[in-house]
Coordinates of C-alpha atoms and ligand atoms in Angstrom, one line a residue:
X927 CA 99.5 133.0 81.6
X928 CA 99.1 131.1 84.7
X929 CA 99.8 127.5 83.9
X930 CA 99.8 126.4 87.7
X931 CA 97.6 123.8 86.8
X932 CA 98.5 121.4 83.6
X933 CA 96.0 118.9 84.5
X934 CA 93.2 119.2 86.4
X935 CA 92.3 115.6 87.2
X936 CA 89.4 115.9 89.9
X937 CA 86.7 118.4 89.8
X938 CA 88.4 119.4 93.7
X939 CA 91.7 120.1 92.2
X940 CA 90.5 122.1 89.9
X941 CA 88.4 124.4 92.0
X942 CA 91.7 124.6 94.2
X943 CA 93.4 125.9 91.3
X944 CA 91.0 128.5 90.3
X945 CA 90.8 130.0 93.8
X946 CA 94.9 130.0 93.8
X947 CA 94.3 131.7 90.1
X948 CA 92.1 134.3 91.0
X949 CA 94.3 134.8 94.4
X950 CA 97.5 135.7 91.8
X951 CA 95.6 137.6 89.3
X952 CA 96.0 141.3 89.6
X953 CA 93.0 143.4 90.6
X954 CA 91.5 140.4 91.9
X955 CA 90.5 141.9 95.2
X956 CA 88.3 144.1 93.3
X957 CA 86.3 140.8 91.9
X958 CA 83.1 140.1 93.3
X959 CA 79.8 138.4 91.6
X960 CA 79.3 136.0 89.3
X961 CA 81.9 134.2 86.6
X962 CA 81.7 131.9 83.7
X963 CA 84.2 129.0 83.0
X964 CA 84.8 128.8 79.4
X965 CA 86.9 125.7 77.8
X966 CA 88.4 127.2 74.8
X967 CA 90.2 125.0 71.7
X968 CA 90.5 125.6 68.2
X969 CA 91.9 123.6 64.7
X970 CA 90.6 120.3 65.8
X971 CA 90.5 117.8 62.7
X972 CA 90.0 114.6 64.4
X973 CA 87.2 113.0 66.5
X974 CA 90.1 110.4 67.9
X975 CA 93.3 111.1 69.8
X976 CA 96.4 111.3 68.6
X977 CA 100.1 109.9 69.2
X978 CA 98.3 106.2 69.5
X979 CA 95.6 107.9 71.9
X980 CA 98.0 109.3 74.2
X981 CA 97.3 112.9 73.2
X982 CA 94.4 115.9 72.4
X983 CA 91.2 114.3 71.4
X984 CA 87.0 115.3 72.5
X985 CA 86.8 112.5 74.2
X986 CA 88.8 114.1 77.1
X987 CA 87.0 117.2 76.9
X988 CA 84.1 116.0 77.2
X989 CA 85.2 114.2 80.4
X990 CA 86.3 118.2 81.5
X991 CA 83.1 119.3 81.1
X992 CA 81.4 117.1 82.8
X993 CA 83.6 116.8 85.8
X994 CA 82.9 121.0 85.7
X995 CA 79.3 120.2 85.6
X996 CA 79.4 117.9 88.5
X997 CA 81.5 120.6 90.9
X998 CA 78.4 123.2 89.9
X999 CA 80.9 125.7 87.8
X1000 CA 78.9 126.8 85.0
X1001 CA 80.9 126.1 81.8
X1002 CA 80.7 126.2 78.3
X1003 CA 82.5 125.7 75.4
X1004 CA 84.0 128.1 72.5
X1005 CA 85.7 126.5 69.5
X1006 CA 87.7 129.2 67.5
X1007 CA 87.0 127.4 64.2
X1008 CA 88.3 124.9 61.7
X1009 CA 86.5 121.7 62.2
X1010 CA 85.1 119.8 58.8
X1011 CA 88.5 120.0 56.7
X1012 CA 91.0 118.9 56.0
X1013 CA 91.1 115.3 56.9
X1014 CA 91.3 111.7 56.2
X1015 CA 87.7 111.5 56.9
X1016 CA 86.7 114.7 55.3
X1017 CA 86.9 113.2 51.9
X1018 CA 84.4 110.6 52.8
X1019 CA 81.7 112.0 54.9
X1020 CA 82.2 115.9 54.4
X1021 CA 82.9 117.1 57.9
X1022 CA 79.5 115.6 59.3
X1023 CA 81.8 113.3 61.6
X1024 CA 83.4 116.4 63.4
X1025 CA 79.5 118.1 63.3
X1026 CA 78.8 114.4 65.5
X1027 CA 81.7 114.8 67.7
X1028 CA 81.0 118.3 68.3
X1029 CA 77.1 118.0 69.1
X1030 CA 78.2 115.2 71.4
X1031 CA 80.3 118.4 73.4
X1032 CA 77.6 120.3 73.0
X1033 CA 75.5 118.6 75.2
X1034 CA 77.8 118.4 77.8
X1035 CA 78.3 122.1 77.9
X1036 CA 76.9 124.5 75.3
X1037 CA 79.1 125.3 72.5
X1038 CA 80.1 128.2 70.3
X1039 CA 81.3 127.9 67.2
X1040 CA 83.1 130.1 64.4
X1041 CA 83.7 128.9 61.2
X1042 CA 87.5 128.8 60.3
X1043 CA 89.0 129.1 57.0
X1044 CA 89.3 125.4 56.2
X1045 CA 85.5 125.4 56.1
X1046 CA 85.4 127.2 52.9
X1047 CA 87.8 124.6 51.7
X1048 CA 85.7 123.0 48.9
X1049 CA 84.7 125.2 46.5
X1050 CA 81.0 123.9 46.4
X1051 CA 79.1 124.8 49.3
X1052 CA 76.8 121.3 50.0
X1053 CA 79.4 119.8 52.2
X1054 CA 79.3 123.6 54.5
X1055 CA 75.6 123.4 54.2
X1056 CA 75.1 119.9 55.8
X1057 CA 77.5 120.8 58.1
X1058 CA 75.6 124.0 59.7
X1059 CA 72.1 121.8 59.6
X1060 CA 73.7 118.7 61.4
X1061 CA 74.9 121.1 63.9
X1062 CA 73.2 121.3 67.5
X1063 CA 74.9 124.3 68.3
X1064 CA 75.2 127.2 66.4
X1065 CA 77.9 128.8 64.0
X1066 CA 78.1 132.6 64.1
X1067 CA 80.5 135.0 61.9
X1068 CA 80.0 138.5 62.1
X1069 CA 81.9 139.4 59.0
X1070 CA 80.5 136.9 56.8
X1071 CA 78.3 137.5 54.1
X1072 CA 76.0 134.0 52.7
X1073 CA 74.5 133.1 49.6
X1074 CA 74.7 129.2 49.9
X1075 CA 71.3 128.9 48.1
X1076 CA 69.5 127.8 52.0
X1077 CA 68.2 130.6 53.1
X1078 CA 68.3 129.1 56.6
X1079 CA 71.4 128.4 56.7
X1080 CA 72.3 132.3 55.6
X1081 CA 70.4 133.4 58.0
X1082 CA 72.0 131.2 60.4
X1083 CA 75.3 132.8 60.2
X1084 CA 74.2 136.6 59.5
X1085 CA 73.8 136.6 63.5
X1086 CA 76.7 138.3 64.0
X1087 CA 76.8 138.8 68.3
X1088 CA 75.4 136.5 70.9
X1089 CA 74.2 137.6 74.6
X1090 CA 74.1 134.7 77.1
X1091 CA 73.3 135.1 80.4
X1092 CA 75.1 132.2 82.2
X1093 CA 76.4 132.1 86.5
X1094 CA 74.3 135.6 86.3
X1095 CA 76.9 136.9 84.0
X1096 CA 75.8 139.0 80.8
X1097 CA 78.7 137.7 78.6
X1098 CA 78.6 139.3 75.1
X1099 CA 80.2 137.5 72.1
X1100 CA 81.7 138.5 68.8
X1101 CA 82.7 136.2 65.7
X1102 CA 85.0 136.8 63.1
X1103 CA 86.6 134.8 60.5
X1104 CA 88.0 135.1 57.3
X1105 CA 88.1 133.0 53.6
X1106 CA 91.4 132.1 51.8
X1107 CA 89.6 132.2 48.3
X1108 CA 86.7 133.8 47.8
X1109 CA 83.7 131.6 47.2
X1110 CA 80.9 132.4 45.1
X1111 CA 78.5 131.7 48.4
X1112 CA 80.8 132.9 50.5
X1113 CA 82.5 136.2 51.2
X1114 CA 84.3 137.5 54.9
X1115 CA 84.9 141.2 55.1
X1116 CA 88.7 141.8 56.4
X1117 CA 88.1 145.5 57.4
X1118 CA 88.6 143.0 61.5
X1119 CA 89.1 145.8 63.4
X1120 CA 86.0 148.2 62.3
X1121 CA 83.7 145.4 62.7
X1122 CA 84.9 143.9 65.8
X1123 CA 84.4 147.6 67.1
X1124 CA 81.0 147.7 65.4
X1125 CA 79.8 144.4 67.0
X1126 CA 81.2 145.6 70.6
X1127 CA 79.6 149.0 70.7
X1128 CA 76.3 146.7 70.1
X1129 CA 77.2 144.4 72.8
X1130 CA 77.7 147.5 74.9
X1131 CA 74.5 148.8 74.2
X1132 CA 72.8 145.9 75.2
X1133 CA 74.0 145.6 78.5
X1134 CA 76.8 143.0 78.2
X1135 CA 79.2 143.1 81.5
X1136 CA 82.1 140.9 79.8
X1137 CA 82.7 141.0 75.7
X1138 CA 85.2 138.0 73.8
X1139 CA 86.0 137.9 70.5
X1140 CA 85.2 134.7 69.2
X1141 CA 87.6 134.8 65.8
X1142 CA 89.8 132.5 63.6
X1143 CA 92.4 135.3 62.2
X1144 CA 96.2 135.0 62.3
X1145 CA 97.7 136.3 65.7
X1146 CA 98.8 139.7 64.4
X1147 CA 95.2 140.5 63.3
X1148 CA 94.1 139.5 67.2
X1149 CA 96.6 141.5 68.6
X1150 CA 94.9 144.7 66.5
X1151 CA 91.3 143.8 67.8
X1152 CA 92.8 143.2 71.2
X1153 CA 93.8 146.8 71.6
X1154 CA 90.6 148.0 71.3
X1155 CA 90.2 147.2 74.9
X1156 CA 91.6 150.7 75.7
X1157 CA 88.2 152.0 74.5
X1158 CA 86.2 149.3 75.5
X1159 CA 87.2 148.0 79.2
X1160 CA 84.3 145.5 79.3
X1161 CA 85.7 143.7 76.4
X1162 CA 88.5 141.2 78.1
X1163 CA 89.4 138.2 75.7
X1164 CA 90.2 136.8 72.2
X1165 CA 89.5 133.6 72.3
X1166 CA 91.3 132.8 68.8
X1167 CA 92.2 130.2 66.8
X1168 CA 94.2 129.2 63.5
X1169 CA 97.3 129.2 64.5
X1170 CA 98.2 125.5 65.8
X1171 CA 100.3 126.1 68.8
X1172 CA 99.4 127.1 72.5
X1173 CA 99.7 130.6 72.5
X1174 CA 98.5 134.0 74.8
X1175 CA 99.3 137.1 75.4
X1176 CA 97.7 138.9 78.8
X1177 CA 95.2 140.8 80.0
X1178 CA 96.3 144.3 80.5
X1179 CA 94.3 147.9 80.7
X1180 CA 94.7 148.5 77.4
X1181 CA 94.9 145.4 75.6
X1182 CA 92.5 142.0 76.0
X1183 CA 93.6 138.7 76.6
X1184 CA 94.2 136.4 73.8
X1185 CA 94.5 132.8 73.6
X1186 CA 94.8 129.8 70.8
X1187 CA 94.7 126.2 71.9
X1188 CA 97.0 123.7 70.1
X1189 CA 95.6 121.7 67.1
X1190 CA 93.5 118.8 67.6
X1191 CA 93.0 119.8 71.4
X1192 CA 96.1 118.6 72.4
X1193 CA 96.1 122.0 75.0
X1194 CA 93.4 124.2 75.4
X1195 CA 92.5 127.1 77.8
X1196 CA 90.2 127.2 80.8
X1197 CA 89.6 130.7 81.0
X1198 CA 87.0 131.9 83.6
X1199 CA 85.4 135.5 82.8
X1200 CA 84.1 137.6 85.2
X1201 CA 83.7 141.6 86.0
X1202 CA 85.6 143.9 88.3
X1203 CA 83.6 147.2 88.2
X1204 CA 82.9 148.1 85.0
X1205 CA 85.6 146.4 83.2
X1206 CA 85.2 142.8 82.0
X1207 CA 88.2 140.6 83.0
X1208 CA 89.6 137.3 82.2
X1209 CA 91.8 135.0 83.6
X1210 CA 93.7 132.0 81.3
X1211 CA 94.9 128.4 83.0
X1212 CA 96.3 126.3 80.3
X1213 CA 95.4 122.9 80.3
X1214 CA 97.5 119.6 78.7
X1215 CA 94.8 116.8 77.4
X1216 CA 96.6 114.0 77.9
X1217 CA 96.1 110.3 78.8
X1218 CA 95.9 111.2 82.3
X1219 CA 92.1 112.8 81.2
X1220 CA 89.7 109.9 81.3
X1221 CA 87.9 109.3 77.4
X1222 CA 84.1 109.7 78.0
X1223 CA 82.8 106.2 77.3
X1224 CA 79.4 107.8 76.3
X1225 CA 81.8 109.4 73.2
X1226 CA 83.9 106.6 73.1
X1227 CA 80.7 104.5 71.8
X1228 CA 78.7 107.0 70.4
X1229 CA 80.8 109.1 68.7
X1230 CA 84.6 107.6 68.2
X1231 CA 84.0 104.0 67.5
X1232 CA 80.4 104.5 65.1
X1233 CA 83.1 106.9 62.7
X1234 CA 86.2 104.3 62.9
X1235 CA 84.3 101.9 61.8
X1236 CA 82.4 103.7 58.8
X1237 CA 86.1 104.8 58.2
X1238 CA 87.2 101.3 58.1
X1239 CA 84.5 100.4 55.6
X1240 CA 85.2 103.0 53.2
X1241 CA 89.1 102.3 53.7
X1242 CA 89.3 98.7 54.6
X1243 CA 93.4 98.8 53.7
X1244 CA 93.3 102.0 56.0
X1245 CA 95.7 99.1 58.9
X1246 CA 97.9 98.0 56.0
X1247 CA 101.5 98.0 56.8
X1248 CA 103.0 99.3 54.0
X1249 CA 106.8 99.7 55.1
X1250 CA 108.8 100.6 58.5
X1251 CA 111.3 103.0 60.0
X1252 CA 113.9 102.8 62.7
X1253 CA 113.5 106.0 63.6
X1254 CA 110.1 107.9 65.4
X1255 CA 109.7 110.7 62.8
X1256 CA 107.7 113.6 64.7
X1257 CA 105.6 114.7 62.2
X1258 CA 103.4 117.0 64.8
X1259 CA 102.3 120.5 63.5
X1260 CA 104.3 122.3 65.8
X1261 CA 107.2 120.8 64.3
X1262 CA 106.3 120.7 60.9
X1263 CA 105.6 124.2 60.6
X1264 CA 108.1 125.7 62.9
X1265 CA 111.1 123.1 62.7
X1266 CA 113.2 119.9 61.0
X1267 CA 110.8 116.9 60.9
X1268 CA 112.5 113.6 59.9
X1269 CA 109.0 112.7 58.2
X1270 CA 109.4 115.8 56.5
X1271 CA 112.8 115.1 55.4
X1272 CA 111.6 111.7 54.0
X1273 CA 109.3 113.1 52.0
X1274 CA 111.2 116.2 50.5
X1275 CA 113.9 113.5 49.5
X1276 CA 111.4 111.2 47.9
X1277 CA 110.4 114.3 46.1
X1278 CA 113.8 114.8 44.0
X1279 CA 112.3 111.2 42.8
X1280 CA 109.4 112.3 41.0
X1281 CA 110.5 112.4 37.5
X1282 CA 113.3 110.4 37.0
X1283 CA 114.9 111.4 33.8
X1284 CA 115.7 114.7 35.7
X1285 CA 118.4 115.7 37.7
X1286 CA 116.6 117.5 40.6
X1287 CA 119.1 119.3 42.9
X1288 CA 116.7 119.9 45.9
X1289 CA 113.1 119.9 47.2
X1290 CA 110.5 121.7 49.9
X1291 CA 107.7 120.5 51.0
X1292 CA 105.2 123.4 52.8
X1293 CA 104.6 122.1 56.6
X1294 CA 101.0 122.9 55.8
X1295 CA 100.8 119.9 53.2
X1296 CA 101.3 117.8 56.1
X1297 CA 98.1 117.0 58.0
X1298 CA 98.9 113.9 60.3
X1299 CA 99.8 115.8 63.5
X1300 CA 101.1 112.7 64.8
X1301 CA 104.8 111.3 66.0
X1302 CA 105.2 107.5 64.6
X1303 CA 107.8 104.9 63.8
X1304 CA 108.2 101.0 63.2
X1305 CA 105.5 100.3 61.7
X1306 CA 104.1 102.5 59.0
X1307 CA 100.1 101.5 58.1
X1308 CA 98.4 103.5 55.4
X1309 CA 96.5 105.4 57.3
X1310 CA 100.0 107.0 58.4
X1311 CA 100.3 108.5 54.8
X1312 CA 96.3 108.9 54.0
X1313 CA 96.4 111.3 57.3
X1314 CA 99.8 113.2 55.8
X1315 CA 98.2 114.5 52.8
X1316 CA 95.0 116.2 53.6
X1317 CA 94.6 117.4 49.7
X1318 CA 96.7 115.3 46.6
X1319 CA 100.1 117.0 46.5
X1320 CA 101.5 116.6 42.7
X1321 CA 105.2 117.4 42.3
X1322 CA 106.5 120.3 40.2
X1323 CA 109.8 121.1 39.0
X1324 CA 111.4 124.8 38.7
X1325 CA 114.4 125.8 37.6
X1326 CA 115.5 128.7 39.6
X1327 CA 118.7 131.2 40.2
X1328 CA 120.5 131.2 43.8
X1329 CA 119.3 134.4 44.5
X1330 CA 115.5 133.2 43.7
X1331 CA 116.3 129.7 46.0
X1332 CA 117.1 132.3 48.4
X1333 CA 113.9 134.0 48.2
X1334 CA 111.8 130.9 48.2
X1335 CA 113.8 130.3 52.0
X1336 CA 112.9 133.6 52.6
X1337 CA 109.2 133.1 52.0
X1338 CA 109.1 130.0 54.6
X1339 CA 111.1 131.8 57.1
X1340 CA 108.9 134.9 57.3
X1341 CA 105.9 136.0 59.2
X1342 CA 104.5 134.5 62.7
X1343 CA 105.2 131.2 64.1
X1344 CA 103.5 127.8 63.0
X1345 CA 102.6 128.8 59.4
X1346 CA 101.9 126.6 56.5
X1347 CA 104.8 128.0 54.5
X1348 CA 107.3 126.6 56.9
X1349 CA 109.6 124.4 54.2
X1350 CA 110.9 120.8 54.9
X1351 CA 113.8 120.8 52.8
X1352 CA 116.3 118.0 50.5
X1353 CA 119.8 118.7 49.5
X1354 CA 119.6 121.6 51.2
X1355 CA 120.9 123.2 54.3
X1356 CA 119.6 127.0 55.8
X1357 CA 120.5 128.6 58.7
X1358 CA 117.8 131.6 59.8
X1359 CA 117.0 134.0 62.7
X1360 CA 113.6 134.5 63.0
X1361 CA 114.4 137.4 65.0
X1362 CA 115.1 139.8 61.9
X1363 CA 112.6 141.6 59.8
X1364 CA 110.8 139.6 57.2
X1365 CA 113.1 138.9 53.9
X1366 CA 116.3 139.3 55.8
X1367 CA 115.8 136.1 58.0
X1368 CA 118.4 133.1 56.0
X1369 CA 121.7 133.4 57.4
X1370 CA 123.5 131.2 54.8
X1371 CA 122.0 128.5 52.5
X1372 CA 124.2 125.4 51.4
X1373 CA 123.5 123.1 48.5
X1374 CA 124.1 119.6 48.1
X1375 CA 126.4 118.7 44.8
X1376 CA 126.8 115.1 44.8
X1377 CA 127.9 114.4 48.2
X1378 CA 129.8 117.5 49.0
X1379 CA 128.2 120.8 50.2
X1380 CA 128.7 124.0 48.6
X1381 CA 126.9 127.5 49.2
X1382 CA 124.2 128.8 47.8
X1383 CA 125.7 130.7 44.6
X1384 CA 123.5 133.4 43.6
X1385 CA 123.6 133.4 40.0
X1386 CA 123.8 129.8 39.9
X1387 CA 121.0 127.6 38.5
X1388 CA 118.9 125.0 40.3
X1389 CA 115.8 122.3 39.4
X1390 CA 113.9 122.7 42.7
X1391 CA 110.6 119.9 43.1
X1392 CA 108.2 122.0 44.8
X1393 CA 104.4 121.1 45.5
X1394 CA 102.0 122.0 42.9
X1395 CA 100.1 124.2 45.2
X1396 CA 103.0 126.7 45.7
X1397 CA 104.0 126.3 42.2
X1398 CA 100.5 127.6 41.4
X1399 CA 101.4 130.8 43.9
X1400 CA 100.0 128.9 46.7
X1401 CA 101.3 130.6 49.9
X1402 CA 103.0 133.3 48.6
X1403 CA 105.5 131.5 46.7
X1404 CA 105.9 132.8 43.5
X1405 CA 107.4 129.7 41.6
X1406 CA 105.3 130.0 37.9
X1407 CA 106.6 133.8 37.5
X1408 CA 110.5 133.5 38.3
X1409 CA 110.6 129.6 36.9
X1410 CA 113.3 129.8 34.0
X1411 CA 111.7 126.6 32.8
X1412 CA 109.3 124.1 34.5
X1413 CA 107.7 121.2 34.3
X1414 CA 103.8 120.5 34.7
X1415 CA 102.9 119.2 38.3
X1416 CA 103.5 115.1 37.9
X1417 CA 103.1 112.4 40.0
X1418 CA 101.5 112.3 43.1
X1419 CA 103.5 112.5 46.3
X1420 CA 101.3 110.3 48.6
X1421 CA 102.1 107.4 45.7
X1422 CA 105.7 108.1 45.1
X1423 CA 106.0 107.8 49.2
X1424 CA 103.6 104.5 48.9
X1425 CA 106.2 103.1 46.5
X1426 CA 109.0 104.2 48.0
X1427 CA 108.1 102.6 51.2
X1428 CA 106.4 99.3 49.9
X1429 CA 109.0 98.7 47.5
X1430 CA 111.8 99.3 50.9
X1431 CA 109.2 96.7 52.8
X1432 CA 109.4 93.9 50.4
X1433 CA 113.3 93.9 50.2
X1434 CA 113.2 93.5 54.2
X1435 CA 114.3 97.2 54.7
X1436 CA 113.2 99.6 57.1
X1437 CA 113.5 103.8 56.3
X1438 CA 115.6 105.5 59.1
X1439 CA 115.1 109.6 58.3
X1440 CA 116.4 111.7 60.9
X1441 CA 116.4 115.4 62.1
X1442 CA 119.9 115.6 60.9
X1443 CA 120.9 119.8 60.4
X1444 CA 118.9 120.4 57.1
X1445 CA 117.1 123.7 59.4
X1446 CA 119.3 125.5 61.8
X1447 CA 116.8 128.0 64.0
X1448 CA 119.7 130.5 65.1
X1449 CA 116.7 133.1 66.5
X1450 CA 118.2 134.3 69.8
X1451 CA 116.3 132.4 72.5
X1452 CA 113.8 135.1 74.5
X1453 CA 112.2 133.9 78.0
X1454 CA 108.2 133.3 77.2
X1455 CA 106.9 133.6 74.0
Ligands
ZN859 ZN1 92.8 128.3 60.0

């Protein structure tokens, strides 16, 4: 990674910065001919800026790739999938306003797109559908097979590689994605690696100098595909996507580069591809879209404001105040799903609420339940609680045993960085090390019993409120199975929240959660990740 440049802010620096990029990168003196700039991002849900504008949005890339287009570097744009779901304004117009924003990109440099997994979100294809005919530029998936019921839209997506021929470069490019649940019109192969060597040998054969894997697959799977590099020395870069954090790992000889922007283009990746011989290379600069990147006013108008203000008719209440906090709860994805979030403590405590009658000794709350990717305080609007909860979230009880509590921990501890099963926790406290194999990660666990704290006993029993989408098995939890007793998914934890906070507003109170020791991350602390 060569993060010399955080923010390009004139077309001049930034051609500064590439020479200085290709003078560092290794084998460069070897580098001759022709490259293409390619803005890379991924997981982008909104068509505004977040953190009250100051952060991520299209807007500002669109401003990149222009500025790119007025210094004469030939650019174009790859976005490594999930676009149309899930958000706030995804239940009202299906996705079309992210197809809007994104043809709007599109015509400021050409744009690549994979489907990600949240576009098989609803289990009906029509909003999918609309999505790939609104779309200016074109959706490609090499392991996907189609039966949507529009043949043109199949056939659409069956084209598996794509040639382009942009600076005089013969870039070749690969898609892959894959589906959480099977649809009936929809079904993604997951042997990755055989067809991502399939689809390369094809490139190879016709005649491309510098092959990327366009895919939306979890790191681990990347880092498979990326190895086949060894074999195939043209093929030079991952460009990746579904995890929502800022992530690469280098170019070697025997392994491609891969990177994944941050969610809701908060970071992405220049990357400029080029050829040295007859191996393809690639070179990364990470870039920070931030409030010192000019909005394009041609999106500003055109795209941003006309979808605000349909939102605003379909959710006139969307500005309501409905209650405040003292504190600024950071509620961003990276934290959610790798850390303590005050937000996320809020909630988890509200959901030991949910049926009253019960004595509920703790509660988790998946990280990937909450879809605001935002930091807020004082004033909480609607719109801060419509954006948490991308799909309704109905609280379940379970009554478990320590050693199952533990397990559950377990689950949210294990696997990659940034994943949806990260747990926000109540009357609970868990130490873990990410550094040791799955399953062996919680250090200790303590358990709030009226206001002291005790440990975790293992054949002790517990009623745990969990979401109904893990109590139905929903990221590898296995609640329904080891539940001793349980109780059907209840209320809703958007409206428990509402009245929690309302009811708090009308007495003249504000809510004051803090990160206060509920997750302690004791993984040793390496240099880069
Ligand atoms: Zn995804």
């Amino acid at each position: 990674m060569h993060p010399l440049l955080r923010r390009p802010l004139s077309a001049r620096a930034a051609a500064a910065a590439a020479a200085l990029l290709l003078a560092a990168a290794p084998g460069a003196a070897q580098r001759t001919g022709p490259t293409l700039s390619v803005l890379q991002l991924n997981d982008v849900y909104r068509i505004d800026a977040v953190q009250n504008g100051q952060a991520g949005g299209l807007g500002r890339v669109v401003t990149l790739a222009h500025q790119a287009k007025a210094a004469g570097t030939e650019t174009m744009v790859f976005h490594a999938g999930d676009a149309i779901a899930p958000s706030l304004e995804s239940r009202y117009f299906g996705g079309l306003q992210m197809v809007a924003a994104l043809n709007h990109l599109h015509a400021a440099a050409p744009l690549l797109f994979v489907p990600g997994n949240h576009e098989f979100d609803e289990r009906r294809q029509g909003s999918f559908v609309a999505a790939v005919k609104a779309s200016r530029f074109p959706w490609l998936a090499g392991n996907l097979a189609l039966s949507t019921g529009d043949d043109a839209v199949d056939r659409a997506l069956g084209r598996d590689t794509l040639l382009v021929t942009r600076g005089g470069l013969k870039v070749g490019v690969f898609t892959l994605t894959f589906i959480d649940s099977p649809r009936d019109w929809a079904r993604a192969d997951s042997a990755f690696v055989q067809d991502a060597e399939r689809m390369i040998a094809a490139l190879e054969r016709r005649g491309a100098e510098v092959i990327v894997g366009l895919t939306h697959l979890d790191r681990a799977t990347d880092r498979e595909i990326s190895r086949l590099r060894r074999r195939h020395p043209r093929f030079a870069w991952i460009s990746g996507g579904h995890e929502h954090y800022r992530l690469s790992d280098p170019l070697s000889d025997s392994t491609a580069l891969i990177t994944k922007g941050q969610s809701n283009a908060r970071g992405i990746w220049r990357v400029t591809l080029s050829r040295a011989g007859r191996r393809g290379m690639a070179t990364a600069e990470a870039i920070a879209i931030d409030s010192t990147i000019a909005i394009d006013p041609g999106y500003q108008a055109q795209v941003a404001d006309v979808w605000q203000a349909r939102l605003l008719e379909r959710v006139p209440f969307l500005n309501a105040v409905i209650g405040r906090s003292e504190t600024m709860m950071d509620a961003t994805e990276e934290t959610v799903r790798n850390a303590e979030s005050a937000w996320g403590n809020w909630l988890a405590d509200q959901m030991r609420t949910a049926f009253p009658s019960i004595r509920t000794d703790a509660a988790v709350l998946n990280g990937g339940a909450m879809r605001v990717d935002d930091a807020f305080g004082d004033t909480l609007r609607w719109e801060h609680l419509a954006r948490t909860f991308g799909f309704p979230t109905r609280v379940a009880l379970v009554t478990l045993r320590g050693s199952e509590v533990k397990a559950m921990l377990e689950n949210g501890v294990s696997g990659g960085q940034g994943e949806g099963r990260f747990l926000q926790l109540s009357g609970l406290k868990v130490a873990f090390d990410r550094s040791r194999p799955d399953g062996q990660r919680v250090l200790d666990v303590q358990v709030q019993r009226d206001s002291a704290w005790a440990p975790l006993a293992a054949d002790g029993t517990y009623v745990v409120a969990v979401p109904d989408y893990l109590y139905g098995g929903g990221d590898r939890y296995t609640f329904a199975a080891r539940a001793v007793a349980k109780v059907e998914p209840g209320p809703d934890l958007k409206l428990i929240a509402f009245d929690a906070l309302s009811a708090a507003y009308a007495r003249g109170q504000a809510i004051a959660p803090r990160v206060e020791g509920r997750l302690i991350d004791r993984t040793p602390r390496q240099g880069q990740p």
